[in-house]
Amino acid sequence: MKYRIFGRTGLSMPVLSCGLMRSMYSWQDKPFSAIPGARQQELSEVVEAAFACGITHFETARGYGSSERQLAGILSRYDRHQFILQTKVHPEDDPVRFIANVEDSLRRLKVERVDLLSIHGINDYHSLWQSCRPGGCLAAARSLQKKGRVDWVGFSGHGDVEVLLSAIRHEQDGGFDYLNVHWYTIWQRNARALAAAAKRNMGVFIISPTDKGGMLQAPPGILCALSQPLTPMQFNDLYCLQRPEVHTIAVGAARPADFTAHVDALSHLQDSDLAGIIYEKWQKVMQERCGQLRPDALWDKVPRWQETPGYINIGLILWLYNLAKGWDLLEYSQTRYRKMGVDMPWVPGNNAADAAQYDLAEIAVNAGLSKEELTTTLIWAHQLLG
């Protein structure tokens, strides 16, 4: 295992972290007595395998149902100084309630403190306000830090990069020490957030590069062929870890064997050319199939969804369409597309169902397209992904 200093925290962080969302028994909180012994044994084997690989960072969340309670019964077998424990708690309008939830998570985990506490999901301006306003949840987290309940305070974010940047640049109450963020081969929109975090010496943890990075645990044949001698998942690992701002990436293990391919990829970590060569192959196919090197090539040439007729998120739709068309990531794109229109920060705005009803001529011209090209592409995208 390789280790990197996790920004200003000074923690020696393994480049692979054990993310525990996939290994929990239930999305609902359950008393420990209600968790089947077989399921608890499965998690125990995952944790043992992580330690055997040199993975010493375990990341869970209050929102992960039974995860905290399950983890408590396993990590208690190990010396507390052997591992880095992180949990995440959603922000609240009332910081007193936030503190109560953190304290409850500590009780579930059966620990006096966590190394890393994340404010879970600064995804929009409301959650940013909940967290960063004077006397808000960040201030509450710092009060817990002073009491020895929390060593370092960070946040996770799944929304717009401008929200991420606002949180990263926030200075009141000490700002944030680290962040959990999405950035990987297929999604590089958050590069500015990585750069801003590096300037503030923040730790950077990449969320779910395998599943959210294209469902690469079950990759399409075209990406398997392009990624040789690696798998698409291994290539994506290297692509993330060779980014200088990145300290660690999550491995969402549901069974011990899930670590193997990720650990094997680390033997290529010092090869500065391999990932670049593979990425050029990916780009070549995207260019041949979609006429662009990157799936998000037109994103910055179209207005934000809030400024688009019908609140259609054209940038997001074209990105998903190109992923499906260029790299055969159809299931991934359909899964994301079908969640549009329900006010989710991950996939904001509306889909293209009503694209033909609006005059998109000006938007098309600015994107270097004709009105007919843009409208037709959006209609095709809806037919393919909807």
PDB file of C-alpha atoms in Angstrom, residues 34-331:
ATOM      1  CA  ALA A  34     -31.446  -7.278  14.333  1.00  0.00           C
ATOM      2  CA  ILE A  35     -28.419  -7.671  12.064  1.00  0.00           C
ATOM      3  CA  PRO A  36     -28.035 -11.264  10.822  1.00  0.00           C
ATOM      4  CA  GLY A  37     -24.839 -12.914  11.955  1.00  0.00           C
ATOM      5  CA  ALA A  38     -23.934 -13.872   8.404  1.00  0.00           C
ATOM      6  CA  ARG A  39     -24.120 -10.258   7.244  1.00  0.00           C
ATOM      7  CA  GLN A  40     -22.012  -9.084  10.154  1.00  0.00           C
ATOM      8  CA  GLN A  41     -19.454 -11.753   9.326  1.00  0.00           C
ATOM      9  CA  GLU A  42     -19.333 -10.518   5.734  1.00  0.00           C
ATOM     10  CA  LEU A  43     -18.468  -7.012   6.906  1.00  0.00           C
ATOM     11  CA  SER A  44     -15.901  -8.392   9.326  1.00  0.00           C
ATOM     12  CA  GLU A  45     -14.191 -10.177   6.454  1.00  0.00           C
ATOM     13  CA  VAL A  46     -14.182  -6.976   4.384  1.00  0.00           C
ATOM     14  CA  VAL A  47     -12.514  -5.048   7.214  1.00  0.00           C
ATOM     15  CA  GLU A  48      -9.972  -7.828   7.780  1.00  0.00           C
ATOM     16  CA  ALA A  49      -9.154  -7.862   4.071  1.00  0.00           C
ATOM     17  CA  ALA A  50      -8.712  -4.089   4.086  1.00  0.00           C
ATOM     18  CA  PHE A  51      -6.211  -4.261   6.932  1.00  0.00           C
ATOM     19  CA  ALA A  52      -4.391  -7.104   5.172  1.00  0.00           C
ATOM     20  CA  CYS A  53      -3.989  -4.835   2.135  1.00  0.00           C
ATOM     21  CA  GLY A  54      -2.685  -1.968   4.257  1.00  0.00           C
ATOM     22  CA  ILE A  55      -5.939  -0.013   3.952  1.00  0.00           C
ATOM     23  CA  THR A  56      -6.308   1.784   7.270  1.00  0.00           C
ATOM     24  CA  HIS A  57      -8.984   4.387   6.470  1.00  0.00           C
ATOM     25  CA  PHE A  58     -12.615   3.402   7.012  1.00  0.00           C
ATOM     26  CA  GLU A  59     -15.323   5.771   5.771  1.00  0.00           C
ATOM     27  CA  THR A  60     -18.959   5.461   6.789  1.00  0.00           C
ATOM     28  CA  ALA A  61     -21.894   7.802   7.445  1.00  0.00           C
ATOM     29  CA  ARG A  62     -24.850   8.284   9.738  1.00  0.00           C
ATOM     30  CA  GLY A  63     -27.005   8.056   6.611  1.00  0.00           C
ATOM     31  CA  TYR A  64     -25.695   4.595   5.755  1.00  0.00           C
ATOM     32  CA  GLY A  65     -28.349   2.789   7.762  1.00  0.00           C
ATOM     33  CA  SER A  66     -26.850   0.058   9.926  1.00  0.00           C
ATOM     34  CA  SER A  67     -23.251   0.755   8.895  1.00  0.00           C
ATOM     35  CA  GLU A  68     -22.026   2.625  11.985  1.00  0.00           C
ATOM     36  CA  ARG A  69     -23.434   0.045  14.406  1.00  0.00           C
ATOM     37  CA  GLN A  70     -22.005  -2.822  12.377  1.00  0.00           C
ATOM     38  CA  LEU A  71     -18.590  -1.227  12.161  1.00  0.00           C
ATOM     39  CA  ALA A  72     -18.443  -0.647  15.913  1.00  0.00           C
ATOM     40  CA  GLY A  73     -18.481  -4.346  16.655  1.00  0.00           C
ATOM     41  CA  ILE A  74     -15.557  -4.963  14.327  1.00  0.00           C
ATOM     42  CA  LEU A  75     -13.160  -2.061  14.805  1.00  0.00           C
ATOM     43  CA  SER A  76     -13.290  -2.558  18.578  1.00  0.00           C
ATOM     44  CA  ARG A  77     -11.027  -5.592  18.011  1.00  0.00           C
ATOM     45  CA  TYR A  78      -8.250  -3.369  16.716  1.00  0.00           C
ATOM     46  CA  ASP A  79      -6.025  -0.858  18.471  1.00  0.00           C
ATOM     47  CA  ARG A  80      -7.547   2.594  17.983  1.00  0.00           C
ATOM     48  CA  HIS A  81      -4.269   3.958  16.630  1.00  0.00           C
ATOM     49  CA  GLN A  82      -4.224   1.370  13.838  1.00  0.00           C
ATOM     50  CA  PHE A  83      -6.893   3.039  11.734  1.00  0.00           C
ATOM     51  CA  ILE A  84      -8.407   6.332  10.590  1.00  0.00           C
ATOM     52  CA  LEU A  85     -12.156   6.506  11.237  1.00  0.00           C
ATOM     53  CA  GLN A  86     -14.410   8.853   9.279  1.00  0.00           C
ATOM     54  CA  THR A  87     -18.127   9.360   9.512  1.00  0.00           C
ATOM     55  CA  LYS A  88     -20.397  11.870   7.825  1.00  0.00           C
ATOM     56  CA  VAL A  89     -23.442  13.659   9.248  1.00  0.00           C
ATOM     57  CA  HIS A  90     -25.931  15.751   7.277  1.00  0.00           C
ATOM     58  CA  PRO A  91     -26.179  19.475   8.068  1.00  0.00           C
ATOM     59  CA  GLU A  92     -29.261  20.814   9.811  1.00  0.00           C
ATOM     60  CA  ASP A  93     -30.969  24.194  10.074  1.00  0.00           C
ATOM     61  CA  ASP A  94     -30.497  23.824  13.836  1.00  0.00           C
ATOM     62  CA  PRO A  95     -26.840  23.175  14.757  1.00  0.00           C
ATOM     63  CA  VAL A  96     -27.937  21.816  18.139  1.00  0.00           C
ATOM     64  CA  ARG A  97     -29.639  18.979  16.293  1.00  0.00           C
ATOM     65  CA  PHE A  98     -26.493  18.480  14.206  1.00  0.00           C
ATOM     66  CA  ILE A  99     -24.420  18.118  17.380  1.00  0.00           C
ATOM     67  CA  ALA A 100     -26.937  15.634  18.784  1.00  0.00           C
ATOM     68  CA  ASN A 101     -26.697  13.584  15.593  1.00  0.00           C
ATOM     69  CA  VAL A 102     -22.894  13.553  15.724  1.00  0.00           C
ATOM     70  CA  GLU A 103     -22.976  12.450  19.351  1.00  0.00           C
ATOM     71  CA  ASP A 104     -25.425   9.707  18.412  1.00  0.00           C
ATOM     72  CA  SER A 105     -23.099   8.547  15.635  1.00  0.00           C
ATOM     73  CA  LEU A 106     -20.234   8.352  18.130  1.00  0.00           C
ATOM     74  CA  ARG A 107     -22.432   6.199  20.362  1.00  0.00           C
ATOM     75  CA  ARG A 108     -23.330   3.966  17.420  1.00  0.00           C
ATOM     76  CA  LEU A 109     -19.641   3.629  16.586  1.00  0.00           C
ATOM     77  CA  LYS A 110     -18.788   3.096  20.274  1.00  0.00           C
ATOM     78  CA  VAL A 111     -15.884   5.529  20.132  1.00  0.00           C
ATOM     79  CA  GLU A 112     -15.002   8.675  22.046  1.00  0.00           C
ATOM     80  CA  ARG A 113     -13.840  10.458  18.906  1.00  0.00           C
ATOM     81  CA  VAL A 114     -13.534  10.169  15.145  1.00  0.00           C
ATOM     82  CA  ASP A 115     -10.456  11.215  13.228  1.00  0.00           C
ATOM     83  CA  LEU A 116     -12.508  12.767  10.438  1.00  0.00           C
ATOM     84  CA  LEU A 117     -16.007  14.244  10.642  1.00  0.00           C
ATOM     85  CA  SER A 118     -17.607  15.295   7.365  1.00  0.00           C
ATOM     86  CA  ILE A 119     -20.600  17.539   6.971  1.00  0.00           C
ATOM     87  CA  HIS A 120     -22.418  15.212   4.608  1.00  0.00           C
ATOM     88  CA  GLY A 121     -23.739  16.698   1.403  1.00  0.00           C
ATOM     89  CA  ILE A 122     -22.995  20.388   0.897  1.00  0.00           C
ATOM     90  CA  ASN A 123     -24.805  20.048  -2.405  1.00  0.00           C
ATOM     91  CA  ASP A 124     -26.628  23.354  -2.838  1.00  0.00           C
ATOM     92  CA  TYR A 125     -26.773  26.833  -1.371  1.00  0.00           C
ATOM     93  CA  HIS A 126     -29.164  25.836   1.391  1.00  0.00           C
ATOM     94  CA  SER A 127     -26.840  23.147   2.755  1.00  0.00           C
ATOM     95  CA  LEU A 128     -23.949  25.599   2.302  1.00  0.00           C
ATOM     96  CA  TRP A 129     -25.861  28.110   4.459  1.00  0.00           C
ATOM     97  CA  GLN A 130     -26.670  25.435   7.048  1.00  0.00           C
ATOM     98  CA  SER A 131     -22.982  24.626   7.297  1.00  0.00           C
ATOM     99  CA  CYS A 132     -21.133  27.918   6.901  1.00  0.00           C
ATOM    100  CA  ARG A 133     -23.380  30.614   8.359  1.00  0.00           C
ATOM    101  CA  PRO A 134     -22.190  32.167  11.632  1.00  0.00           C
ATOM    102  CA  GLY A 135     -23.027  29.695  14.366  1.00  0.00           C
ATOM    103  CA  GLY A 136     -23.908  26.997  11.818  1.00  0.00           C
ATOM    104  CA  CYS A 137     -22.922  23.354  11.577  1.00  0.00           C
ATOM    105  CA  LEU A 138     -19.254  24.039  10.844  1.00  0.00           C
ATOM    106  CA  ALA A 139     -19.039  26.128  14.005  1.00  0.00           C
ATOM    107  CA  ALA A 140     -20.817  23.303  15.840  1.00  0.00           C
ATOM    108  CA  ALA A 141     -18.317  20.776  14.494  1.00  0.00           C
ATOM    109  CA  ARG A 142     -15.443  22.960  15.683  1.00  0.00           C
ATOM    110  CA  SER A 143     -16.998  23.027  19.155  1.00  0.00           C
ATOM    111  CA  LEU A 144     -16.948  19.231  19.123  1.00  0.00           C
ATOM    112  CA  GLN A 145     -13.329  19.380  18.009  1.00  0.00           C
ATOM    113  CA  LYS A 146     -12.443  21.498  21.047  1.00  0.00           C
ATOM    114  CA  LYS A 147     -14.047  18.847  23.253  1.00  0.00           C
ATOM    115  CA  GLY A 148     -11.888  16.105  21.721  1.00  0.00           C
ATOM    116  CA  ARG A 149     -14.790  14.394  19.963  1.00  0.00           C
ATOM    117  CA  VAL A 150     -13.558  15.190  16.457  1.00  0.00           C
ATOM    118  CA  ASP A 151      -9.989  15.594  15.208  1.00  0.00           C
ATOM    119  CA  TRP A 152     -10.583  17.167  11.777  1.00  0.00           C
ATOM    120  CA  VAL A 153     -13.618  18.635  10.022  1.00  0.00           C
ATOM    121  CA  GLY A 154     -14.383  18.358   6.314  1.00  0.00           C
ATOM    122  CA  PHE A 155     -17.336  18.051   3.984  1.00  0.00           C
ATOM    123  CA  SER A 156     -18.651  15.963   1.132  1.00  0.00           C
ATOM    124  CA  GLY A 157     -20.323  17.491  -1.910  1.00  0.00           C
ATOM    125  CA  HIS A 158     -22.260  16.073  -4.839  1.00  0.00           C
ATOM    126  CA  GLY A 159     -23.598  19.230  -6.441  1.00  0.00           C
ATOM    127  CA  ASP A 160     -22.549  22.201  -8.541  1.00  0.00           C
ATOM    128  CA  VAL A 161     -18.862  23.106  -8.622  1.00  0.00           C
ATOM    129  CA  GLU A 162     -19.652  26.696  -7.617  1.00  0.00           C
ATOM    130  CA  VAL A 163     -21.135  25.410  -4.354  1.00  0.00           C
ATOM    131  CA  LEU A 164     -18.038  23.275  -3.794  1.00  0.00           C
ATOM    132  CA  LEU A 165     -15.786  26.257  -4.411  1.00  0.00           C
ATOM    133  CA  SER A 166     -17.737  28.398  -1.952  1.00  0.00           C
ATOM    134  CA  ALA A 167     -17.282  25.756   0.744  1.00  0.00           C
ATOM    135  CA  ILE A 168     -13.595  25.244  -0.057  1.00  0.00           C
ATOM    136  CA  ARG A 169     -12.871  28.974   0.105  1.00  0.00           C
ATOM    137  CA  HIS A 170     -14.854  29.517   3.296  1.00  0.00           C
ATOM    138  CA  GLU A 171     -12.560  30.749   6.087  1.00  0.00           C
ATOM    139  CA  GLN A 172     -14.807  31.431   9.079  1.00  0.00           C
ATOM    140  CA  ASP A 173     -14.547  28.869  11.902  1.00  0.00           C
ATOM    141  CA  GLY A 174     -11.290  27.632  10.410  1.00  0.00           C
ATOM    142  CA  GLY A 175     -12.833  26.616   7.114  1.00  0.00           C
ATOM    143  CA  PHE A 176     -12.721  22.954   6.135  1.00  0.00           C
ATOM    144  CA  ASP A 177      -9.723  20.658   6.528  1.00  0.00           C
ATOM    145  CA  TYR A 178     -10.582  18.227   3.725  1.00  0.00           C
ATOM    146  CA  LEU A 179     -13.294  17.280   1.262  1.00  0.00           C
ATOM    147  CA  ASN A 180     -14.900  14.236  -0.312  1.00  0.00           C
ATOM    148  CA  VAL A 181     -15.547  15.050  -3.970  1.00  0.00           C
ATOM    149  CA  HIS A 182     -16.368  13.479  -7.335  1.00  0.00           C
ATOM    150  CA  TRP A 183     -13.639  13.613  -9.970  1.00  0.00           C
ATOM    151  CA  TYR A 184     -12.656  10.820 -12.359  1.00  0.00           C
ATOM    152  CA  THR A 185     -12.098  10.025 -16.019  1.00  0.00           C
ATOM    153  CA  ILE A 186     -15.672  10.557 -17.165  1.00  0.00           C
ATOM    154  CA  TRP A 187     -16.367  13.506 -14.834  1.00  0.00           C
ATOM    155  CA  GLN A 188     -13.710  16.212 -14.735  1.00  0.00           C
ATOM    156  CA  ARG A 189     -16.034  19.147 -14.123  1.00  0.00           C
ATOM    157  CA  ASN A 190     -14.730  19.504 -10.563  1.00  0.00           C
ATOM    158  CA  ALA A 191     -11.100  20.131 -11.530  1.00  0.00           C
ATOM    159  CA  ARG A 192     -11.371  23.702 -10.251  1.00  0.00           C
ATOM    160  CA  ALA A 193     -12.435  22.361  -6.866  1.00  0.00           C
ATOM    161  CA  LEU A 194      -9.349  20.143  -6.712  1.00  0.00           C
ATOM    162  CA  ALA A 195      -7.083  23.070  -7.536  1.00  0.00           C
ATOM    163  CA  ALA A 196      -8.761  25.321  -4.963  1.00  0.00           C
ATOM    164  CA  ALA A 197      -8.487  22.620  -2.296  1.00  0.00           C
ATOM    165  CA  ALA A 198      -4.776  22.196  -2.997  1.00  0.00           C
ATOM    166  CA  LYS A 199      -4.207  25.927  -2.511  1.00  0.00           C
ATOM    167  CA  ARG A 200      -5.712  25.592   0.968  1.00  0.00           C
ATOM    168  CA  ASN A 201      -3.755  22.405   1.728  1.00  0.00           C
ATOM    169  CA  MET A 202      -6.964  20.413   2.132  1.00  0.00           C
ATOM    170  CA  GLY A 203      -7.087  16.643   2.058  1.00  0.00           C
ATOM    171  CA  VAL A 204      -8.828  15.322  -1.076  1.00  0.00           C
ATOM    172  CA  PHE A 205     -10.817  12.071  -1.057  1.00  0.00           C
ATOM    173  CA  ILE A 206     -12.397  10.900  -4.327  1.00  0.00           C
ATOM    174  CA  ILE A 207     -15.909   9.519  -3.882  1.00  0.00           C
ATOM    175  CA  SER A 208     -16.892   6.258  -5.604  1.00  0.00           C
ATOM    176  CA  PRO A 209     -14.590   6.402  -8.652  1.00  0.00           C
ATOM    177  CA  THR A 210     -15.671   2.930  -9.758  1.00  0.00           C
ATOM    178  CA  ASP A 211     -19.473   3.002  -9.550  1.00  0.00           C
ATOM    179  CA  LYS A 212     -20.180   6.727  -9.909  1.00  0.00           C
ATOM    180  CA  GLY A 213     -17.277   6.862 -12.351  1.00  0.00           C
ATOM    181  CA  GLY A 214     -19.170   4.829 -14.939  1.00  0.00           C
ATOM    182  CA  MET A 215     -20.172   1.549 -13.245  1.00  0.00           C
ATOM    183  CA  LEU A 216     -16.700   0.298 -14.090  1.00  0.00           C
ATOM    184  CA  GLN A 217     -17.165  -2.811 -11.962  1.00  0.00           C
ATOM    185  CA  ALA A 218     -19.090  -4.078 -15.024  1.00  0.00           C
ATOM    186  CA  PRO A 219     -17.482  -2.164 -17.908  1.00  0.00           C
ATOM    187  CA  PRO A 220     -18.505  -2.228 -21.578  1.00  0.00           C
ATOM    188  CA  GLY A 221     -16.358  -4.184 -23.994  1.00  0.00           C
ATOM    189  CA  ILE A 222     -15.071  -1.121 -25.816  1.00  0.00           C
ATOM    190  CA  LEU A 223     -13.516   0.290 -22.636  1.00  0.00           C
ATOM    191  CA  CYS A 224     -12.030  -3.096 -21.735  1.00  0.00           C
ATOM    192  CA  ALA A 225     -10.284  -3.182 -25.097  1.00  0.00           C
ATOM    193  CA  LEU A 226      -9.080   0.412 -24.834  1.00  0.00           C
ATOM    194  CA  SER A 227      -7.728   0.035 -21.292  1.00  0.00           C
ATOM    195  CA  GLN A 228      -5.357  -2.887 -21.853  1.00  0.00           C
ATOM    196  CA  PRO A 229      -3.170  -4.016 -20.083  1.00  0.00           C
ATOM    197  CA  LEU A 230      -5.377  -2.701 -17.262  1.00  0.00           C
ATOM    198  CA  THR A 231      -9.090  -2.970 -16.677  1.00  0.00           C
ATOM    199  CA  PRO A 232     -11.151   0.236 -17.053  1.00  0.00           C
ATOM    200  CA  MET A 233     -11.504   0.308 -13.274  1.00  0.00           C
ATOM    201  CA  GLN A 234      -7.751   0.067 -12.736  1.00  0.00           C
ATOM    202  CA  PHE A 235      -7.043   2.703 -15.365  1.00  0.00           C
ATOM    203  CA  ASN A 236      -9.529   5.029 -13.686  1.00  0.00           C
ATOM    204  CA  ASP A 237      -7.817   4.438 -10.331  1.00  0.00           C
ATOM    205  CA  LEU A 238      -4.477   5.487 -11.795  1.00  0.00           C
ATOM    206  CA  TYR A 239      -6.013   8.437 -13.616  1.00  0.00           C
ATOM    207  CA  CYS A 240      -7.375   9.715 -10.303  1.00  0.00           C
ATOM    208  CA  LEU A 241      -4.311   8.982  -8.190  1.00  0.00           C
ATOM    209  CA  GLN A 242      -1.907  10.542 -10.675  1.00  0.00           C
ATOM    210  CA  ARG A 243      -3.752  13.824 -10.266  1.00  0.00           C
ATOM    211  CA  PRO A 244      -1.423  15.731  -7.879  1.00  0.00           C
ATOM    212  CA  GLU A 245      -4.192  17.134  -5.659  1.00  0.00           C
ATOM    213  CA  VAL A 246      -5.699  13.698  -4.913  1.00  0.00           C
ATOM    214  CA  HIS A 247      -4.673  11.818  -1.770  1.00  0.00           C
ATOM    215  CA  THR A 248      -7.017   8.825  -1.680  1.00  0.00           C
ATOM    216  CA  ILE A 249      -9.853   7.172  -3.590  1.00  0.00           C
ATOM    217  CA  ALA A 250     -12.713   5.113  -2.218  1.00  0.00           C
ATOM    218  CA  VAL A 251     -13.024   1.388  -2.777  1.00  0.00           C
ATOM    219  CA  GLY A 252     -16.640   0.462  -2.096  1.00  0.00           C
ATOM    220  CA  ALA A 253     -16.050  -3.131  -1.081  1.00  0.00           C
ATOM    221  CA  ALA A 254     -18.941  -5.533  -0.526  1.00  0.00           C
ATOM    222  CA  ARG A 255     -16.661  -8.581  -0.233  1.00  0.00           C
ATOM    223  CA  PRO A 256     -12.945  -9.145   0.442  1.00  0.00           C
ATOM    224  CA  ALA A 257     -12.115  -9.877  -3.199  1.00  0.00           C
ATOM    225  CA  ASP A 258     -13.263  -6.382  -4.198  1.00  0.00           C
ATOM    226  CA  PHE A 259      -9.917  -4.933  -3.078  1.00  0.00           C
ATOM    227  CA  THR A 260      -7.706  -7.154  -5.217  1.00  0.00           C
ATOM    228  CA  ALA A 261      -7.832  -5.419  -8.596  1.00  0.00           C
ATOM    229  CA  HIS A 262      -7.488  -1.980  -7.011  1.00  0.00           C
ATOM    230  CA  VAL A 263      -4.400  -3.024  -5.052  1.00  0.00           C
ATOM    231  CA  ASP A 264      -2.911  -4.665  -8.142  1.00  0.00           C
ATOM    232  CA  ALA A 265      -3.278  -1.393 -10.051  1.00  0.00           C
ATOM    233  CA  LEU A 266      -0.937   0.340  -7.610  1.00  0.00           C
ATOM    234  CA  SER A 267       2.040  -1.497  -9.118  1.00  0.00           C
ATOM    235  CA  HIS A 268       1.624   0.885 -12.078  1.00  0.00           C
ATOM    236  CA  LEU A 269       1.246   4.041  -9.996  1.00  0.00           C
ATOM    237  CA  GLN A 270       4.746   5.309 -10.764  1.00  0.00           C
ATOM    238  CA  ASP A 271       4.317   4.728 -14.499  1.00  0.00           C
ATOM    239  CA  SER A 272       3.593   8.276 -15.599  1.00  0.00           C
ATOM    240  CA  ASP A 273       2.925   7.316 -19.222  1.00  0.00           C
ATOM    241  CA  LEU A 274       0.528   4.349 -19.073  1.00  0.00           C
ATOM    242  CA  ALA A 275      -2.618   6.160 -17.915  1.00  0.00           C
ATOM    243  CA  GLY A 276      -2.006   8.963 -20.401  1.00  0.00           C
ATOM    244  CA  ILE A 277      -1.645   6.526 -23.294  1.00  0.00           C
ATOM    245  CA  ILE A 278      -4.869   4.755 -22.337  1.00  0.00           C
ATOM    246  CA  TYR A 279      -6.738   8.031 -21.925  1.00  0.00           C
ATOM    247  CA  GLU A 280      -5.687   9.085 -25.426  1.00  0.00           C
ATOM    248  CA  LYS A 281      -7.279   5.865 -26.717  1.00  0.00           C
ATOM    249  CA  TRP A 282     -10.489   6.689 -24.862  1.00  0.00           C
ATOM    250  CA  GLN A 283     -10.444  10.192 -26.327  1.00  0.00           C
ATOM    251  CA  LYS A 284      -9.842   8.930 -29.857  1.00  0.00           C
ATOM    252  CA  VAL A 285     -12.962   6.761 -29.731  1.00  0.00           C
ATOM    253  CA  MET A 286     -15.001   9.621 -28.251  1.00  0.00           C
ATOM    254  CA  GLN A 287     -13.814  11.840 -31.122  1.00  0.00           C
ATOM    255  CA  GLU A 288     -14.679   9.216 -33.736  1.00  0.00           C
ATOM    256  CA  ARG A 289     -18.155   8.538 -32.361  1.00  0.00           C
ATOM    257  CA  CYS A 290     -19.226  11.950 -31.059  1.00  0.00           C
ATOM    258  CA  GLY A 291     -16.967  14.458 -32.775  1.00  0.00           C
ATOM    259  CA  GLN A 292     -15.461  15.634 -29.476  1.00  0.00           C
ATOM    260  CA  LEU A 293     -12.490  14.534 -27.376  1.00  0.00           C
ATOM    261  CA  ARG A 294     -14.414  14.794 -24.115  1.00  0.00           C
ATOM    262  CA  PRO A 295     -18.019  13.913 -23.317  1.00  0.00           C
ATOM    263  CA  ASP A 296     -18.534  17.298 -21.654  1.00  0.00           C
ATOM    264  CA  ALA A 297     -17.014  19.315 -24.517  1.00  0.00           C
ATOM    265  CA  LEU A 298     -20.120  21.491 -25.007  1.00  0.00           C
ATOM    266  CA  TRP A 299     -20.968  21.967 -21.324  1.00  0.00           C
ATOM    267  CA  ASP A 300     -19.400  25.405 -20.986  1.00  0.00           C
ATOM    268  CA  LYS A 301     -20.879  26.534 -24.308  1.00  0.00           C
ATOM    269  CA  VAL A 302     -24.482  26.216 -23.162  1.00  0.00           C
ATOM    270  CA  PRO A 303     -26.181  28.193 -20.376  1.00  0.00           C
ATOM    271  CA  ARG A 304     -26.797  26.812 -16.916  1.00  0.00           C
ATOM    272  CA  TRP A 305     -30.058  24.918 -16.593  1.00  0.00           C
ATOM    273  CA  GLN A 306     -31.518  27.732 -14.472  1.00  0.00           C
ATOM    274  CA  GLU A 307     -31.128  30.037 -17.506  1.00  0.00           C
ATOM    275  CA  THR A 308     -32.455  27.599 -20.129  1.00  0.00           C
ATOM    276  CA  PRO A 309     -36.042  27.491 -21.473  1.00  0.00           C
ATOM    277  CA  GLY A 310     -37.962  24.815 -19.608  1.00  0.00           C
ATOM    278  CA  TYR A 311     -35.056  24.506 -17.163  1.00  0.00           C
ATOM    279  CA  ILE A 312     -33.607  21.796 -19.409  1.00  0.00           C
ATOM    280  CA  ASN A 313     -30.108  20.827 -18.277  1.00  0.00           C
ATOM    281  CA  ILE A 314     -28.601  20.728 -21.751  1.00  0.00           C
ATOM    282  CA  GLY A 315     -24.994  20.400 -20.586  1.00  0.00           C
ATOM    283  CA  LEU A 316     -25.760  17.385 -18.411  1.00  0.00           C
ATOM    284  CA  ILE A 317     -27.927  15.736 -21.074  1.00  0.00           C
ATOM    285  CA  LEU A 318     -25.294  16.082 -23.794  1.00  0.00           C
ATOM    286  CA  TRP A 319     -22.656  14.715 -21.402  1.00  0.00           C
ATOM    287  CA  LEU A 320     -24.759  11.636 -20.633  1.00  0.00           C
ATOM    288  CA  TYR A 321     -25.635  11.161 -24.306  1.00  0.00           C
ATOM    289  CA  ASN A 322     -21.959  11.272 -25.266  1.00  0.00           C
ATOM    290  CA  LEU A 323     -21.045   8.791 -22.527  1.00  0.00           C
ATOM    291  CA  ALA A 324     -23.620   6.360 -23.893  1.00  0.00           C
ATOM    292  CA  LYS A 325     -22.779   6.941 -27.534  1.00  0.00           C
ATOM    293  CA  GLY A 326     -19.008   7.344 -27.253  1.00  0.00           C
ATOM    294  CA  TRP A 327     -18.011   4.872 -24.546  1.00  0.00           C
ATOM    295  CA  ASP A 328     -21.063   2.567 -24.405  1.00  0.00           C
ATOM    296  CA  LEU A 329     -21.897   3.646 -20.848  1.00  0.00           C
ATOM    297  CA  LEU A 330     -25.595   3.252 -21.575  1.00  0.00           C
ATOM    298  CA  GLU A 331     -26.824   1.823 -18.270  1.00  0.00           C
TER     299      GLU A 331
END
